[in-house]
Coordinates of C-alpha atoms in Angstrom, one line a residue:
A1 CA 21.4 -8.5 22.3
D2 CA 19.4 -8.9 25.6
N3 CA 20.1 -11.3 28.4
V4 CA 16.8 -13.1 29.2
S5 CA 15.9 -15.5 32.2
E6 CA 12.2 -15.4 31.8
K7 CA 10.1 -17.9 29.7
T8 CA 8.4 -15.0 28.2
Y9 CA 10.1 -11.7 27.1
T10 CA 8.6 -8.5 25.4
I11 CA 10.7 -6.7 22.8
T12 CA 10.1 -2.8 22.9
G13 CA 11.2 0.0 20.7
L14 CA 10.3 -1.6 17.3
S15 CA 9.5 0.3 14.3
Q16 CA 6.2 -0.3 12.4
L17 CA 6.1 -2.3 9.1
T18 CA 9.6 -3.6 9.7
D19 CA 11.1 -7.0 9.3
Y20 CA 12.8 -8.5 12.4
Y21 CA 14.8 -11.7 13.0
V22 CA 15.2 -13.1 16.5
A23 CA 17.3 -16.0 17.9
V24 CA 18.0 -17.3 21.3
Q25 CA 21.3 -18.4 22.6
N26 CA 21.7 -20.9 25.6
A27 CA 24.1 -19.2 28.0
G28 CA 25.4 -22.6 29.3
S29 CA 25.9 -24.6 26.2
G30 CA 26.3 -21.6 23.6
K31 CA 23.9 -23.2 21.2
W32 CA 21.5 -21.2 19.3
S33 CA 17.9 -21.6 18.6
S34 CA 16.3 -21.4 15.2
T35 CA 15.7 -17.9 14.0
L36 CA 12.1 -16.4 14.1
H37 CA 11.1 -13.9 11.5
F38 CA 8.3 -11.5 12.0
K39 CA 7.1 -8.1 10.7
T40 CA 5.5 -5.4 12.9
A41 CA 2.1 -4.3 12.2
A42 CA 1.1 -0.8 11.0
Q43 CA 0.3 1.9 13.7
P44 CA -2.5 4.4 12.9
T45 CA -1.4 8.0 11.9
A46 CA -3.9 10.6 13.4
V47 CA -5.2 12.8 10.5
G48 CA -6.3 15.6 12.8
D49 CA -6.6 18.9 11.0
G50 CA -4.3 17.6 8.2
W51 CA -2.0 14.9 7.0
S52 CA 0.1 14.5 4.0
D53 CA 2.7 12.2 2.4
D54 CA 5.0 13.3 -0.6
F55 CA 6.9 9.9 -0.4
E56 CA 10.2 11.9 0.1
G57 CA 11.1 10.4 3.5
T58 CA 13.9 7.9 4.3
T59 CA 11.3 5.1 4.5
C60 CA 8.1 4.3 2.9
G61 CA 5.7 4.0 5.8
W62 CA 3.0 2.4 3.7
E63 CA 1.9 -1.3 3.9
L64 CA 2.7 -2.8 0.5
I65 CA 0.3 -5.9 0.2
N66 CA 2.0 -7.7 -2.7
G67 CA 2.2 -11.4 -1.8
E68 CA 4.6 -13.3 -4.2
L69 CA 3.0 -11.7 -7.4
T70 CA 5.2 -10.4 -10.2
N71 CA 3.6 -6.9 -10.3
Q72 CA 4.0 -5.2 -7.0
W73 CA 3.6 -1.9 -5.4
A74 CA 7.1 -0.4 -4.8
W75 CA 8.5 2.8 -3.3
G76 CA 11.4 4.2 -5.4
T77 CA 12.6 6.5 -7.9
A78 CA 11.3 5.0 -11.2
A79 CA 8.4 7.5 -11.2
N80 CA 7.6 10.8 -9.5
N81 CA 5.6 14.0 -9.9
G82 CA 8.3 16.2 -8.2
G83 CA 10.9 15.2 -5.8
T84 CA 12.5 11.9 -6.3
H85 CA 10.2 9.2 -4.9
A86 CA 6.6 7.9 -5.4
L87 CA 4.6 4.8 -5.0
Y88 CA 4.2 2.8 -8.2
I89 CA 3.7 -0.6 -9.7
S90 CA 7.0 -2.6 -10.7
N91 CA 7.6 -6.1 -12.1
D92 CA 11.3 -6.0 -11.3
N93 CA 11.5 -5.1 -7.7
V94 CA 11.3 -1.2 -7.9
T95 CA 13.6 -0.6 -10.8
T96 CA 11.2 0.4 -13.3
N97 CA 7.5 1.5 -13.4
A98 CA 6.3 -1.4 -15.6
Y99 CA 4.0 -4.4 -15.5
S100 CA 3.6 -7.9 -16.9
H101 CA 0.5 -9.4 -18.1
S102 CA -0.3 -11.9 -15.4
N103 CA -3.3 -11.7 -13.2
T104 CA -2.7 -9.3 -10.4
M105 CA -4.5 -7.7 -7.4
V106 CA -2.2 -5.8 -5.1
Y107 CA -2.6 -3.0 -2.7
A108 CA -0.7 -0.1 -1.1
A109 CA -2.4 0.9 2.2
K110 CA -1.9 3.6 4.9
L111 CA -3.6 3.2 8.4
L112 CA -5.2 6.4 9.5
T113 CA -7.3 7.7 12.4
F114 CA -10.1 9.9 11.8
T115 CA -12.5 12.0 14.1
E116 CA -15.9 12.4 12.6
G117 CA -16.2 15.0 10.0
T118 CA -15.8 16.0 6.3
F119 CA -12.4 15.7 4.7
D120 CA -10.7 16.7 1.5
F121 CA -8.4 14.2 -0.3
S122 CA -6.0 15.0 -3.0
Y123 CA -3.4 13.0 -4.8
D124 CA -1.6 12.8 -8.1
W125 CA -1.9 9.8 -10.3
Q126 CA -0.9 8.3 -13.7
A127 CA -1.7 4.8 -15.2
Y128 CA -2.1 3.7 -18.7
G129 CA -3.1 0.0 -18.6
E130 CA -6.1 -1.3 -20.4
N131 CA -9.5 0.2 -20.0
N132 CA -11.8 -1.9 -17.8
S133 CA -9.2 -4.6 -17.5
D134 CA -5.9 -3.0 -16.0
Y135 CA -6.6 -0.1 -13.7
L136 CA -6.2 1.9 -10.5
R137 CA -8.8 2.2 -7.9
V138 CA -8.5 4.4 -4.7
A139 CA -10.8 4.1 -1.7
L140 CA -11.0 4.5 2.1
I141 CA -11.9 1.4 4.0
S142 CA -12.5 0.4 7.4
A143 CA -9.5 -1.1 9.2
T144 CA -11.7 -4.1 10.3
K145 CA -11.5 -5.2 6.7
S146 CA -8.6 -7.4 5.4
L147 CA -6.6 -7.0 2.2
T148 CA -5.2 -10.0 0.5
A149 CA -2.9 -10.0 -2.6
G150 CA -3.8 -12.4 -5.3
T151 CA -4.8 -13.1 -8.8
T152 CA -8.6 -12.3 -8.6
A153 CA -10.2 -9.0 -7.5
P154 CA -12.3 -9.2 -4.3
T155 CA -16.2 -9.5 -4.7
G156 CA -17.6 -6.2 -5.9
L157 CA -14.2 -4.6 -7.2
N158 CA -14.2 -3.8 -11.0
A159 CA -13.8 -0.9 -13.2
T160 CA -17.0 0.8 -12.1
S161 CA -17.8 -0.5 -8.6
L162 CA -16.2 -1.1 -5.2
P163 CA -16.7 -3.8 -2.4
T164 CA -19.5 -3.0 0.1
G165 CA -18.2 -0.4 2.5
W166 CA -15.4 1.0 0.4
I167 CA -15.5 4.8 0.2
A168 CA -14.5 5.9 -3.3
L169 CA -11.7 8.4 -3.7
D170 CA -11.5 8.1 -7.4
G171 CA -14.7 9.5 -8.8
G172 CA -16.4 6.1 -8.6
S173 CA -14.5 4.3 -11.6
Q174 CA -11.2 3.1 -12.7
L175 CA -8.3 5.4 -13.2
S176 CA -6.4 4.4 -16.4
G177 CA -5.6 5.4 -20.0
V178 CA -3.1 8.1 -19.4
T179 CA 0.7 8.6 -19.5
A180 CA 0.8 12.1 -18.1
W181 CA 0.3 13.0 -14.5
Q182 CA -3.3 13.7 -13.4
H183 CA -4.6 15.2 -10.2
I184 CA -7.7 14.3 -8.3
D185 CA -9.6 16.1 -5.4
A186 CA -12.4 14.4 -3.4
T187 CA -14.5 15.3 -0.4
I188 CA -16.2 12.7 1.7
D189 CA -17.9 12.4 5.2
V190 CA -16.0 10.1 7.5
A191 CA -17.2 8.4 10.7
A192 CA -14.7 8.4 13.5
G193 CA -12.4 5.4 13.5
N194 CA -9.5 3.6 11.8
Y195 CA -9.5 3.5 8.1
Y196 CA -7.1 2.3 5.4
L197 CA -6.4 4.7 2.7
V198 CA -6.0 2.2 -0.2
F199 CA -4.5 2.2 -3.7
A200 CA -5.5 -0.9 -5.5
W201 CA -3.9 -2.0 -8.7
R202 CA -5.8 -4.7 -10.9
N203 CA -4.6 -6.2 -14.1
D204 CA -5.8 -9.3 -16.0
G205 CA -3.6 -11.7 -18.0
G206 CA -4.4 -10.1 -21.5
D207 CA -3.2 -7.0 -23.3
G208 CA -2.4 -3.7 -21.7
A209 CA 0.2 -0.9 -22.1
N210 CA 2.7 0.6 -19.7
P211 CA 2.9 2.5 -17.5
P212 CA 0.8 0.9 -14.7
A213 CA -0.2 2.9 -11.7
A214 CA 2.0 5.6 -9.9
I215 CA 1.0 7.7 -7.0
D216 CA 2.5 10.9 -5.6
N217 CA 1.8 13.9 -3.4

């Protein structure tokens, strides 16, 4: 708790992508204000000569853009390819790597800062889903673009194409149809700037088979 006399006050030392709740108490009357809830924004991580994430830390560090949908990106222990943790789609708030058949478009995003150059990307993935309907897409996109969870895909995103300006890191088509972990390597040229590394899960309301997407290493 801080004693505040100014009309405006800056709170420092906050962590990124963290929920905070703030209330103010009148020192004279002892009465409390209503509580304000906010979530801090992502801070870019410099790639430099290398960057990696095996999802084994004490916190996730990724922005999980899920809205209020049933199928959501989660960080937990229901799936992994080594270690204990990974990112994966879950329909029960992290407990299982499974999905329901309701229209879904959700994202897991990491904000990164690049110098201009050629970069190698690699990651492990698995997803069964349904070919051309329920799938994983992976891309690098400018941080000036916005990502919003919903029930429909953004214009240009489908099983074989990406929205204008997205840089494919998945070979140019959907990732689906496997229950064993797969590995992908990709090399791309990147202009200097801030980008989101994005794992995008799309499923329609029809048939499809578990498991949905999972990402590790």
